[in-house]
Short mmCIF file of C-alpha atoms in Angstrom, two decimals:
data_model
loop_
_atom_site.label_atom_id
_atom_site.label_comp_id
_atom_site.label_asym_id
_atom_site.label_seq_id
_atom_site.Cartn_x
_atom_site.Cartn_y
_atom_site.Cartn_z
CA UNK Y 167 0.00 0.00 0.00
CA UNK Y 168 1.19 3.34 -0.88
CA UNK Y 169 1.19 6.58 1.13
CA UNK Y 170 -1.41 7.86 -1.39
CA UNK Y 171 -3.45 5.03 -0.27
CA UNK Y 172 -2.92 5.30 3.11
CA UNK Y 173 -3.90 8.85 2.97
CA UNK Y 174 -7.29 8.41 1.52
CA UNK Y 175 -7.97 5.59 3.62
CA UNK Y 176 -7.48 7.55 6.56
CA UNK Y 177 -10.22 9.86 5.47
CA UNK Y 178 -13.49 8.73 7.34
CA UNK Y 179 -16.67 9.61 6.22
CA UNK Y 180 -18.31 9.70 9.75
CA UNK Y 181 -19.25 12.59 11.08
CA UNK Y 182 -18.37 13.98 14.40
CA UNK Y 183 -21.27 15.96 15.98
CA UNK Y 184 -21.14 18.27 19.22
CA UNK Y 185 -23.22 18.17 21.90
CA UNK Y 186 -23.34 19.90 24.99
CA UNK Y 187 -24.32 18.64 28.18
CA UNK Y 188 -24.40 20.74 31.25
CA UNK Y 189 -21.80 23.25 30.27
CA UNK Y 190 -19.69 20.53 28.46
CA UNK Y 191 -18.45 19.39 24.85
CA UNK Y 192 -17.98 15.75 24.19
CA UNK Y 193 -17.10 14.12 20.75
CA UNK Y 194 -18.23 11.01 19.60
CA UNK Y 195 -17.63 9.08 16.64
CA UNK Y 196 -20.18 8.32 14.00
CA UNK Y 197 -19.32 5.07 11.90
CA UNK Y 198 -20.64 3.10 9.65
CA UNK Y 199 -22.25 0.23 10.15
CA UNK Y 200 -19.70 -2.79 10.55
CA UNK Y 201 -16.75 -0.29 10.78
CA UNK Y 202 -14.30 -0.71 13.74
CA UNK Y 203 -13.18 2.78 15.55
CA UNK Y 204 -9.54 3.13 15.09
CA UNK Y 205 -7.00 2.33 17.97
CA UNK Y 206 -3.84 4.54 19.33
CA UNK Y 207 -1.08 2.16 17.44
CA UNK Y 208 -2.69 2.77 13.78
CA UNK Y 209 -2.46 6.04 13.88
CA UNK Y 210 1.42 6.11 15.28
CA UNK Y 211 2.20 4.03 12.07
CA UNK Y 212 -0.01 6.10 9.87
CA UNK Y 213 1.98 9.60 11.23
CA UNK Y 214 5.05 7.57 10.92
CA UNK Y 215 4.73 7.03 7.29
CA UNK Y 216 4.27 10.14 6.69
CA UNK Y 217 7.11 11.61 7.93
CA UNK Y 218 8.94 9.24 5.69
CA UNK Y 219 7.08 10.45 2.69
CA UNK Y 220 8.28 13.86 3.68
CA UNK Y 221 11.41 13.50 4.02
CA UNK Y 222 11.56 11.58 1.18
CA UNK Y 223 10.44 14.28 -0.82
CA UNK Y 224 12.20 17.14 0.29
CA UNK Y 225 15.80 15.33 -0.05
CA UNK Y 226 14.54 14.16 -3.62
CA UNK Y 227 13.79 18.01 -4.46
CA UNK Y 228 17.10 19.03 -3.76
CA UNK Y 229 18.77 16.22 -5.45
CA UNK Y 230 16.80 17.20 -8.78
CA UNK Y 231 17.59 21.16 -7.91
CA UNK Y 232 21.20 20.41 -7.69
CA UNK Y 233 21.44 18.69 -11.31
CA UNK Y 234 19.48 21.31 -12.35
CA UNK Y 235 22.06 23.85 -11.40
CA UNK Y 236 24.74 22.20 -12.25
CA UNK Y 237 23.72 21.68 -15.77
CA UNK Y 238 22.97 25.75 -15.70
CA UNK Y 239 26.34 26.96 -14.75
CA UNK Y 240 28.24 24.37 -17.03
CA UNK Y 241 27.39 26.53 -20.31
CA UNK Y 242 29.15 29.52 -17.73
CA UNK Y 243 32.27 28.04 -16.98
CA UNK Y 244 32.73 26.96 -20.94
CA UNK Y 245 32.25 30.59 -21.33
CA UNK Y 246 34.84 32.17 -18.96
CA UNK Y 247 37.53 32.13 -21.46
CA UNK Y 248 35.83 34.17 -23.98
CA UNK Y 249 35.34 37.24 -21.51
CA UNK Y 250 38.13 39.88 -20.88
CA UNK Y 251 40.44 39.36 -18.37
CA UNK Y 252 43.26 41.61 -16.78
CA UNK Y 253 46.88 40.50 -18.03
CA UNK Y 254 48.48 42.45 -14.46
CA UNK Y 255 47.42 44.86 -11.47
CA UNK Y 256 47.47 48.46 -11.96
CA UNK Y 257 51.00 49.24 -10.12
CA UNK Y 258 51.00 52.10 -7.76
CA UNK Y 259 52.83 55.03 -8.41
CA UNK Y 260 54.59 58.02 -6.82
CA UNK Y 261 55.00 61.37 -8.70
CA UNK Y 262 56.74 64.35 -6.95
CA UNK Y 263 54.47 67.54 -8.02
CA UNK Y 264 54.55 69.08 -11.01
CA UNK Y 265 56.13 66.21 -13.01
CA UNK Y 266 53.99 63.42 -14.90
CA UNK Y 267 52.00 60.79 -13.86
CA UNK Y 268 51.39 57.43 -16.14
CA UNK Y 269 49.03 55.00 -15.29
CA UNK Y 270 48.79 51.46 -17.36
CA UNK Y 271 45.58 49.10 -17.75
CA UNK Y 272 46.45 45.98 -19.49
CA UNK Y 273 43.72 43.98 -20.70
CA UNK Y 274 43.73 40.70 -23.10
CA UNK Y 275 40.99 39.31 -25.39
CA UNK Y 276 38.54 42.67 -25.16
CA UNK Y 277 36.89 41.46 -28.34
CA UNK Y 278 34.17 43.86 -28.41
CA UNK Y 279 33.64 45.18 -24.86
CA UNK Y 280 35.20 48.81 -23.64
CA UNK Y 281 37.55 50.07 -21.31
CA UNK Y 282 36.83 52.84 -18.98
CA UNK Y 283 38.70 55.01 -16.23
CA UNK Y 284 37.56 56.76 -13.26
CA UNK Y 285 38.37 58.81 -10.09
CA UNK Y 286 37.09 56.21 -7.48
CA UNK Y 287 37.07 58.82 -4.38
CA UNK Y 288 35.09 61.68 -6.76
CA UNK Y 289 33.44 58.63 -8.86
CA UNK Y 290 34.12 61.05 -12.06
CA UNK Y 291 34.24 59.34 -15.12
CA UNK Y 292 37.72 60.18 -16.68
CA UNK Y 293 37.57 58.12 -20.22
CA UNK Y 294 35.58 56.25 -22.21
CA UNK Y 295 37.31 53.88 -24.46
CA UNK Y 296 38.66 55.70 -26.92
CA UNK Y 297 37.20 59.30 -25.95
CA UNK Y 298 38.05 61.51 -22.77
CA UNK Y 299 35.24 62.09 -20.79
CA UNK Y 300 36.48 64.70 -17.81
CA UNK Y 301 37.24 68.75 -18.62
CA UNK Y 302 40.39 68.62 -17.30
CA UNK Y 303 43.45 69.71 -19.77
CA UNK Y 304 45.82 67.85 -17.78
CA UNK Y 305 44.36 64.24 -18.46
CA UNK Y 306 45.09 62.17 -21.63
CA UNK Y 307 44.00 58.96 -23.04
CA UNK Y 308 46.26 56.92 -25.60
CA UNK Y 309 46.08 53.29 -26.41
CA UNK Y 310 48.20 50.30 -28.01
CA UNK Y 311 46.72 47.26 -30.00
CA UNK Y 312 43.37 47.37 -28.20
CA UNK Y 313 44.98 45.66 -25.16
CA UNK Y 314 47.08 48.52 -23.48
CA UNK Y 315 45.46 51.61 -21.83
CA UNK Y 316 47.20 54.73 -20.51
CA UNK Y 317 45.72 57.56 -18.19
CA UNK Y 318 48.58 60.22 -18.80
CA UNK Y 319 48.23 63.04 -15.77
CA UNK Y 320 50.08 66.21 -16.67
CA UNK Y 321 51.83 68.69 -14.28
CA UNK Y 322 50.61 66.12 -11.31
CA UNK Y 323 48.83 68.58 -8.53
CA UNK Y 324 48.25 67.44 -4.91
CA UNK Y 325 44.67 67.33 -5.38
CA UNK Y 326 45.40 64.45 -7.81
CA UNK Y 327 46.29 62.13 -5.09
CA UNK Y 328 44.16 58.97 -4.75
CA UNK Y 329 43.19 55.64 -6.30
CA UNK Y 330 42.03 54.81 -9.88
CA UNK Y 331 40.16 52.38 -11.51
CA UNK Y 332 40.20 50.76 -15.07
CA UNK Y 333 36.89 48.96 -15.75
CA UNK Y 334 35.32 47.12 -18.43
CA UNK Y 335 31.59 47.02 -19.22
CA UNK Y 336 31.19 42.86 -18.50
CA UNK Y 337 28.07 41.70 -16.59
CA UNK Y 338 28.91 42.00 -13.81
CA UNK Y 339 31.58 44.93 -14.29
CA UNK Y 340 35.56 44.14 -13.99
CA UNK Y 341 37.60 46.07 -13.06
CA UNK Y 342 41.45 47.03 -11.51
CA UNK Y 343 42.51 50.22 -9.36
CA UNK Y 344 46.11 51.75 -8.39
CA UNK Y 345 47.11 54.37 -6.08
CA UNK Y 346 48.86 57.84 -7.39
CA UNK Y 347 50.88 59.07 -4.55
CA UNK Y 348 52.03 63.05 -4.96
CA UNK Y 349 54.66 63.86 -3.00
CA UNK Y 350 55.99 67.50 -2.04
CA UNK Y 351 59.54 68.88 -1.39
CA UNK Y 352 60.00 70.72 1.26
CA UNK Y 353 58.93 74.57 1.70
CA UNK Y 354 59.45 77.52 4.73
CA UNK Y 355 56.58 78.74 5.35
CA UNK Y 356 58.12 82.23 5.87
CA UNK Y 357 55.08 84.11 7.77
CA UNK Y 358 55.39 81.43 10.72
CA UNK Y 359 59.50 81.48 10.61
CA UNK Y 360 61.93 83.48 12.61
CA UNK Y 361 63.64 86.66 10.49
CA UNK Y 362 67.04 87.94 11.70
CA UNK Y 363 66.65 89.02 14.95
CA UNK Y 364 69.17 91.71 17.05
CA UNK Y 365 68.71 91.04 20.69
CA UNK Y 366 70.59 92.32 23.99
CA UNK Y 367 73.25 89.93 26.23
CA UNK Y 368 71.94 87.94 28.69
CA UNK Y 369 68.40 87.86 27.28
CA UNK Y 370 66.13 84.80 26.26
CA UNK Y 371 66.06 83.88 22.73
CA UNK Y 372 63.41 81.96 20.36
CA UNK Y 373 64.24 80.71 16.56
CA UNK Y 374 61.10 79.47 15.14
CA UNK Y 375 61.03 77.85 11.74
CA UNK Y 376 57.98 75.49 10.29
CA UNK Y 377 58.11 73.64 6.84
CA UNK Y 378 54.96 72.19 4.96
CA UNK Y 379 55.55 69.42 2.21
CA UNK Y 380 54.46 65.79 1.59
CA UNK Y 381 55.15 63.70 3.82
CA UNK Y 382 55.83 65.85 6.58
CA UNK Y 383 59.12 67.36 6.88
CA UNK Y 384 61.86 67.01 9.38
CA UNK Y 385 63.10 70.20 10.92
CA UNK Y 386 66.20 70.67 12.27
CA UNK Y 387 68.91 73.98 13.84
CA UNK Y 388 72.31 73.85 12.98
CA UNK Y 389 75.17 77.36 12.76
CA UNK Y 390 76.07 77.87 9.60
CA UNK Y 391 80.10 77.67 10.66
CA UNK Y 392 79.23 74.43 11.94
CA UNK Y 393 80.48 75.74 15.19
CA UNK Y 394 79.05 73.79 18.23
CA UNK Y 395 75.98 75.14 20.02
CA UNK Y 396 76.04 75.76 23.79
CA UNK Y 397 72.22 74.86 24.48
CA UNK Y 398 70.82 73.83 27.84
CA UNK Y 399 74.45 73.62 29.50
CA UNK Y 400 75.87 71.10 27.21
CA UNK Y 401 77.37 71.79 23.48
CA UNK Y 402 75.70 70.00 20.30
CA UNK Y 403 75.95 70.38 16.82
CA UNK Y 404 72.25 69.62 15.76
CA UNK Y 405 68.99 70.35 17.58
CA UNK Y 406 65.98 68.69 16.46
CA UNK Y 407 62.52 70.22 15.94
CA UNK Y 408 60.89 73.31 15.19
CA UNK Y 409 62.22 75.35 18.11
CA UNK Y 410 65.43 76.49 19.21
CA UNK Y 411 65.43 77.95 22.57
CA UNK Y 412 68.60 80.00 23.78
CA UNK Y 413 68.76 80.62 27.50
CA UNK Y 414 71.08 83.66 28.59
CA UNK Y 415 72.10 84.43 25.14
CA UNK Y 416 75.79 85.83 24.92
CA UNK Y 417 78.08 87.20 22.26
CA UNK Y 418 79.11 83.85 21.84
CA UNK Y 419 76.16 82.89 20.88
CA UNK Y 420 75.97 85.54 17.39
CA UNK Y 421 75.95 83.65 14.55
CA UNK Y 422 74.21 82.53 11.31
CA UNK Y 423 71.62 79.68 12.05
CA UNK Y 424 70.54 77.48 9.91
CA UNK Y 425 66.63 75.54 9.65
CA UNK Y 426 66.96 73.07 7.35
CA UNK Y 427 63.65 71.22 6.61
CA UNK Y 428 63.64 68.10 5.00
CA UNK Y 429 61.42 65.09 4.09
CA UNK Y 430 63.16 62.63 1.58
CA UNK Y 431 61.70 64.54 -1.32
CA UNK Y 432 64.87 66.50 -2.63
CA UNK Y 433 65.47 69.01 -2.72
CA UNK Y 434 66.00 69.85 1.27
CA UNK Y 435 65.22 73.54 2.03
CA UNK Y 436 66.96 75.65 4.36
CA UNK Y 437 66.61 79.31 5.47
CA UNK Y 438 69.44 81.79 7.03
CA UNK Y 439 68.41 83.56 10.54
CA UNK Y 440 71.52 85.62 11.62
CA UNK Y 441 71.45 86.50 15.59
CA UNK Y 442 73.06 89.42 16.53
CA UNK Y 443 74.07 90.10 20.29
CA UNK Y 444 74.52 93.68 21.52
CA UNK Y 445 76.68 94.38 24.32
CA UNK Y 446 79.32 97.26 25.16
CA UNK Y 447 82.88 97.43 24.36
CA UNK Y 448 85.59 95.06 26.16
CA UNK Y 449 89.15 95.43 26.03
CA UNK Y 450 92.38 92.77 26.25
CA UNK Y 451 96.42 94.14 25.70
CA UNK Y 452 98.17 91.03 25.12
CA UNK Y 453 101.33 93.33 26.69
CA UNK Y 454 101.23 95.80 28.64
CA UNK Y 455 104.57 97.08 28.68
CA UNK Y 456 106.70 97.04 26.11
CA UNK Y 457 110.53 97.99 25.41
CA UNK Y 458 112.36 99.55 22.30
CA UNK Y 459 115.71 101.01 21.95
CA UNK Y 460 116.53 104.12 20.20
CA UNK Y 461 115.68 104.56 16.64
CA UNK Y 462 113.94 100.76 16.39
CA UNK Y 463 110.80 100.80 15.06
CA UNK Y 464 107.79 99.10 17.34
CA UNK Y 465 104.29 97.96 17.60
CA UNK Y 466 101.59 97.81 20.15
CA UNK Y 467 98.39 95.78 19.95
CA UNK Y 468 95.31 95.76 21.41
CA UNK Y 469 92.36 93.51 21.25
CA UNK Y 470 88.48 94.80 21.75
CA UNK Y 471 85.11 93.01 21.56
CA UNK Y 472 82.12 94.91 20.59
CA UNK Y 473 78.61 95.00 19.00
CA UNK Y 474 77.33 97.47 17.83
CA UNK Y 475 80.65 97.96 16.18
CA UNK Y 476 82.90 100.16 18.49
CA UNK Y 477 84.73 103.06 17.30
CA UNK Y 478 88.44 102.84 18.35
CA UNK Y 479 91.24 104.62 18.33
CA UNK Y 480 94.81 105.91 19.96
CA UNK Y 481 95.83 108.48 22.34
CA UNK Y 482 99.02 109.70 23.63
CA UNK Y 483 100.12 110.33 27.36
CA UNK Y 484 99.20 113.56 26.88
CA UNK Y 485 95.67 113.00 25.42
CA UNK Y 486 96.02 113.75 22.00
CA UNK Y 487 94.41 111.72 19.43
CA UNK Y 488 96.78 109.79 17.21
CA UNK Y 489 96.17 110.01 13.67
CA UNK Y 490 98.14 108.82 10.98
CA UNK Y 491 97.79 109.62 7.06
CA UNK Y 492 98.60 106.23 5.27
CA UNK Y 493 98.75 108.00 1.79
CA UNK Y 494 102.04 109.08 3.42
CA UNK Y 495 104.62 107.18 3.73
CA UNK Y 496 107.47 107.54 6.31
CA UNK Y 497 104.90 109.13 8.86
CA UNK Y 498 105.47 108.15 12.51
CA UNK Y 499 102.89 106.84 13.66
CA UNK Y 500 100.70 104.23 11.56
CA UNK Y 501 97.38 102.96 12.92
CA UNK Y 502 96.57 99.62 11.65
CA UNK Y 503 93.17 97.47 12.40
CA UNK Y 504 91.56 94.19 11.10
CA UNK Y 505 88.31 93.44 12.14
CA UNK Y 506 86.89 89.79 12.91
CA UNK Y 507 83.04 89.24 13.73
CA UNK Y 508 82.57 91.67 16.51
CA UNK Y 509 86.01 90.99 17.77
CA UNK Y 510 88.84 93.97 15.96
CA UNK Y 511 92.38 94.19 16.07
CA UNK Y 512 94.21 97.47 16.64
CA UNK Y 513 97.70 98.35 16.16
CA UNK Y 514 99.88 101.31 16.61
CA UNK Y 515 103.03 101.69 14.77
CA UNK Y 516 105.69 103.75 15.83
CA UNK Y 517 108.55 104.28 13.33
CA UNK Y 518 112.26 105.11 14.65
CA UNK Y 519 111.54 105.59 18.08
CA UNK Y 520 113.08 108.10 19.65
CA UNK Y 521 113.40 110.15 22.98
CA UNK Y 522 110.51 112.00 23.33
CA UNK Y 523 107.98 108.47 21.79
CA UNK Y 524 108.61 106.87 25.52
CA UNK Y 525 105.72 106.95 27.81
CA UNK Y 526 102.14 105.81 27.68
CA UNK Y 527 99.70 105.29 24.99
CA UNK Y 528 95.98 104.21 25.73
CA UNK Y 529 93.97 102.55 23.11
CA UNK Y 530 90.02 103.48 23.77
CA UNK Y 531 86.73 101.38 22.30
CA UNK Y 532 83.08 103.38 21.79
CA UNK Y 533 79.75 102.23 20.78
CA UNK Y 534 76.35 103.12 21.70
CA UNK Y 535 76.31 101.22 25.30
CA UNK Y 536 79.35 101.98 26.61
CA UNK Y 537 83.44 102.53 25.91
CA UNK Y 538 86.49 101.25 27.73
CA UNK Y 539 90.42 101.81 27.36
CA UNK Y 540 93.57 100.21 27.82
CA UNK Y 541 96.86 101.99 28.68
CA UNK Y 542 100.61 100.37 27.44
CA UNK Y 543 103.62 101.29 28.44
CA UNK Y 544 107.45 101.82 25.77
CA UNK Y 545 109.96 102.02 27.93
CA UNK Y 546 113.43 102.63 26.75
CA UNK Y 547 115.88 99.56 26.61
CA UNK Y 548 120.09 99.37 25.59
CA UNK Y 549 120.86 98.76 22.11
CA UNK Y 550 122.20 95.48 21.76
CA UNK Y 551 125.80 94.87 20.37
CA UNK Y 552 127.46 92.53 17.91
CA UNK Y 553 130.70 90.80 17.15
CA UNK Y 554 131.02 89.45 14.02
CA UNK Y 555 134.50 88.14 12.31
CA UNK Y 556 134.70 87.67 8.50
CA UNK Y 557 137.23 85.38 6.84
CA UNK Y 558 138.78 86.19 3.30
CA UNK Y 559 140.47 83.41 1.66
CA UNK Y 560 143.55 84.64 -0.73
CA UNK Y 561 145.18 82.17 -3.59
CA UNK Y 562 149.03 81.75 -3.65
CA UNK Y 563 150.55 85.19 -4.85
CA UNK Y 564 153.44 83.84 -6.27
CA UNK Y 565 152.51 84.77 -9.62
CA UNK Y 566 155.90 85.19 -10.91
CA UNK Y 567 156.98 81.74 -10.07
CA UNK Y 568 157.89 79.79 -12.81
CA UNK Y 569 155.73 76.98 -14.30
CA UNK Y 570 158.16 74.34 -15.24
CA UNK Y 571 159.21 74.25 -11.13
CA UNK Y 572 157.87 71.46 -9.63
CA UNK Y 573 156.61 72.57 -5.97
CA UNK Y 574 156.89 70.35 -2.59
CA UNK Y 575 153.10 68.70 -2.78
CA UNK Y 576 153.39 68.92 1.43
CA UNK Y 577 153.79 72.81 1.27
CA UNK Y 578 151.02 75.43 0.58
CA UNK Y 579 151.38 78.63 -0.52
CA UNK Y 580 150.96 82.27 1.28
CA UNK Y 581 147.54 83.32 2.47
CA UNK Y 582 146.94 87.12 3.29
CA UNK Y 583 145.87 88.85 5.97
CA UNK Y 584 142.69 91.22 6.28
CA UNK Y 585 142.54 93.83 9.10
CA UNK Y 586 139.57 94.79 11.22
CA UNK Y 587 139.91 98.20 12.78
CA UNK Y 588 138.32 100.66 15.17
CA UNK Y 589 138.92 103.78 13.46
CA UNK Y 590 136.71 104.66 10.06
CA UNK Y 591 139.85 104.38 7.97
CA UNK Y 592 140.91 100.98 7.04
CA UNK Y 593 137.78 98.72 8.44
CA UNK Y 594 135.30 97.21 6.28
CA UNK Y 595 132.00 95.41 6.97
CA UNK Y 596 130.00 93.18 4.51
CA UNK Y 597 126.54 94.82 3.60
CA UNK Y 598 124.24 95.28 6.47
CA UNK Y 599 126.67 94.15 8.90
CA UNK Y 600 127.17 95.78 12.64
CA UNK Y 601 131.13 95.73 13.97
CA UNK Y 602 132.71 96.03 16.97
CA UNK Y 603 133.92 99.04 18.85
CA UNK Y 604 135.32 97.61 21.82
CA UNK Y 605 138.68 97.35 19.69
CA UNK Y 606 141.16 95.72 17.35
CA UNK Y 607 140.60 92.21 15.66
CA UNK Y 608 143.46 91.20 13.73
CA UNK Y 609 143.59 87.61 12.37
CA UNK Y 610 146.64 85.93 10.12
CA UNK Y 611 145.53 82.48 8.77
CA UNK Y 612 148.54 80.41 7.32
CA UNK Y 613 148.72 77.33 5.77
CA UNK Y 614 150.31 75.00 8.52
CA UNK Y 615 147.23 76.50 10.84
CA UNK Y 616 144.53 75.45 9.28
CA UNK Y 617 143.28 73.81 12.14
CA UNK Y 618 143.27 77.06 13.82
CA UNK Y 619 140.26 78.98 12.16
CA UNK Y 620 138.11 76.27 13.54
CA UNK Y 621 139.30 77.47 17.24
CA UNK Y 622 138.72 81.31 16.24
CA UNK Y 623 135.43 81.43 17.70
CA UNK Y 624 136.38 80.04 20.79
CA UNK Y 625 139.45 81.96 20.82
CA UNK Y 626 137.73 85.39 20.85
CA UNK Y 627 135.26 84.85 23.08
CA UNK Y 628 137.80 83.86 25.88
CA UNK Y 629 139.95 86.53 24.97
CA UNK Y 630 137.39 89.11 24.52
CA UNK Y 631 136.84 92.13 21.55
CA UNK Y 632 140.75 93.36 22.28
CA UNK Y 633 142.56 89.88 21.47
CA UNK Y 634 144.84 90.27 18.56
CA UNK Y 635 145.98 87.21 17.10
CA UNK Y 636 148.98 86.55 14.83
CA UNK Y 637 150.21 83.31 13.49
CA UNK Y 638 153.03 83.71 11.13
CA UNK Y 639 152.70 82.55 7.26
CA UNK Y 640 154.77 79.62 5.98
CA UNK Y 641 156.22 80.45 2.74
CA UNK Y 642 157.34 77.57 0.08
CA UNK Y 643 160.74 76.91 -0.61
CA UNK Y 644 162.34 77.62 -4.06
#
């Protein structure tokens, strides 16, 4: 028996009628004459069966719906091949501002579908195929073979930062996206940077300098000498940030500083901030007393720190301004000065000295917060003295010998002798030489005492300037 049969057998054709008795319902089967009423365990096996059937049923309606699908999507898989497909990924690129940007969408067997680029963040259509859709100048379209497409982006801005997309018009759409990066160099931004800035000693001091670019820059201080930096009680070369903060600020502090801004994006940007340090005039003499003989010629220095630049010049013991005339020459007194940062150099130059040039001279520094002076002393010293002994070498004199006489190879011939003197009359000096006037030098050099002009020095200064020393010649034999 089937579950179709079971089914209709199950369907009674009594009738169940409803009576009520004091308040209550009751039920009661009607049946047909010589039919049985229907016990607890047939109707178990009847629900039982139909579970089954269920089941059954359902399990066989996927089983059909599965084939069914399958045999749909086969056609779509056979089909795959003949839609386009993307040969590689749209690379992403970086582009430093105003230079070009190129981006490539490679796509094989396009038969007769079309390519398409947009701005995904703006969703703006850029091209269509082979047209350009967007107003902007800067964007071009070209093509190669039907498989290559290029978005060309002139003079790249920073508002053309962000991804695009290369689609084609499939069902459903396909499509690949890169990323155009725009980077920025460096840049001051000079209404938020420190200028050059003149400030007085011992003060606080602030250097400000801020940068903009893409990425964000690194800011750094540095002196332009590349002099060492006394900040915070210890010296560096390099301070990091935005901010350079001098506490106390002192003249040896004044300098050129350098920001320098930088952010891998060449090229690096720096800007100059010179800091200049006022403070009055300070004075150092290297010596403060000095000596010259009579008619030597002489120089005193002095050493002064300053800024604003000092005004500086000499005075005599008696109070009078020195002031020499260089288109002169031979004048006696010659101011001389050489200046270094706020550091100058003075000197005073005092041809032939004589009598009256001893005493004091003071060398005084001015500038608008202050002056200060420095006194040095020329005192008169001996002039010093000199010996000095010249040697003349003669050849033999016998100039009437005869040539054909052989001579003794162990003798040597005459060798004159030059006189030194006191008086102006018969002494001679070589050029720029000073003699003697203690007395009489007179020196006779022969030839068997050689040996002696090595022991002339040593002679003389045992003996003193009034030793006269003779050694008699040895003649040759004829």
């Amino acid at each position: 028996m089937t579950v179709k049969q079971m089914v209709t057998r199950m369907r009674m054709t009594e009738t169940t009628t409803t009576t009520t008795v004091e308040g209550q319902s009751c039920c009661r089967w009607h049946r047909r004459p010589g039919q049985r009423r229907p016990t607890n365990m047939g109707i178990i096996k009847i629900a039982f069966f139909l579970v089954c059937y269920s089941v059954a049923s359902t399990m066989f309606g996927l089983a059909k719906a599965k084939h069914t699908s399958s045999h749909e999507n086969q056609p779509e898989l056979n089909n795959e091949a003949n839609f386009p497909r993307f040969a590689e990924p749209i690379p992403n690129i970086t582009v430093t501002i105003g230079r070009d940007a190129l981006l490539a969408c490679v796509v094989e067997n396009l038969k007769g579908y079309r390519v398409a680029w947009v701005r995904v963040d703006t969703q703006t259509i850029l091209s269509i195929h082979h047209n350009v859709i967007t107003q902007n100048p800067r964007i071009s379209l070209t093509y190669n073979d039907h498989r290559s497409w290029y978005l060309h982006i002139r003079d790249v801005e920073e508002s053309d930062r962000g991804w695009y997309m290369c689609q084609v018009n499939t069902d459903p759409m396909r499509s690949r996206k890169g990323y155009l990066q725009v980077v920025v160099p460096p840049a001051i931004v000079e209404s938020l940077t420190s200028n050059d800035m003149v400030v007085r000693e011992g003060t606080n001091v602030t250097l400000t300098c801020k940068a903009k670019g893409f990425p964000e820059p690194y800011v750094m201080w540095r002196r332009e000498d590349g002099d060492e930096m006394a900040i915070g009680g210890e010296n560096v070369n390099v301070v990091d940030g935005e901010v350079l903060h001098i506490t106390r600020v002192s003249r040896l502090h004044m300098a050129a500083y350098l920001c320098v801004a930088s952010n891998g994006v060449p090229p690096s940007i720096s800007k100059r901030v010179q800091l200049r340090v006022q403070f009055p005039p300070m004075l150092s003499i290297p010596s403060q007393l000095e000596g010259a003989y009579l008619g030597q010629d002489v120089i005193l220095e002095c050493h002064t720190e300053a800024y604003p630049a000092s005004i500086n010049y000499w005075t005599t013991e008696r109070g009078d301004m020195i002031i020499s005339d260089t288109s002169r020459t031979g004048d006696k007194f010659e101011t001389l000065s050489r200046n270094t940062g706020y550091t100058k150099y003075m000197q005073l130059k005092i041809r032939t000295v004589g009598p009256s040039d001893f005493g004091s001279y003071r060398c005084v520094a001015k500038n608008s917060l202050g002056e200060t002076d420095g006194l040095i002393k020329l005192d008169e010293i001996p002039a010093p003295t000199t010996i000095l002994t010249t040697e003349s070498l003669y050849n033999n004199r016998s100039k009437g010998r005869k040539a054909n006489k052989k001579l003794d190879p162990l003798m040597v011939g005459d060798y004159g002798v030059e006189e030194w003197k006191e008086n102006g009359h018969s002494i001679r000096h070589p050029p720029g030489a000073f003699h003697n006037a203690a007395g009489t030098i007179r020196c006779a050099v022969s030839s068997t005492a050689l040996w002696l002009l090595l022991l002339l020095p040593t002679i003389l200064l045992v003996g003193g300037p009034s030793v006269t020393l003779r050694v008699p010649a040895a003649r040759i034999n004829r």
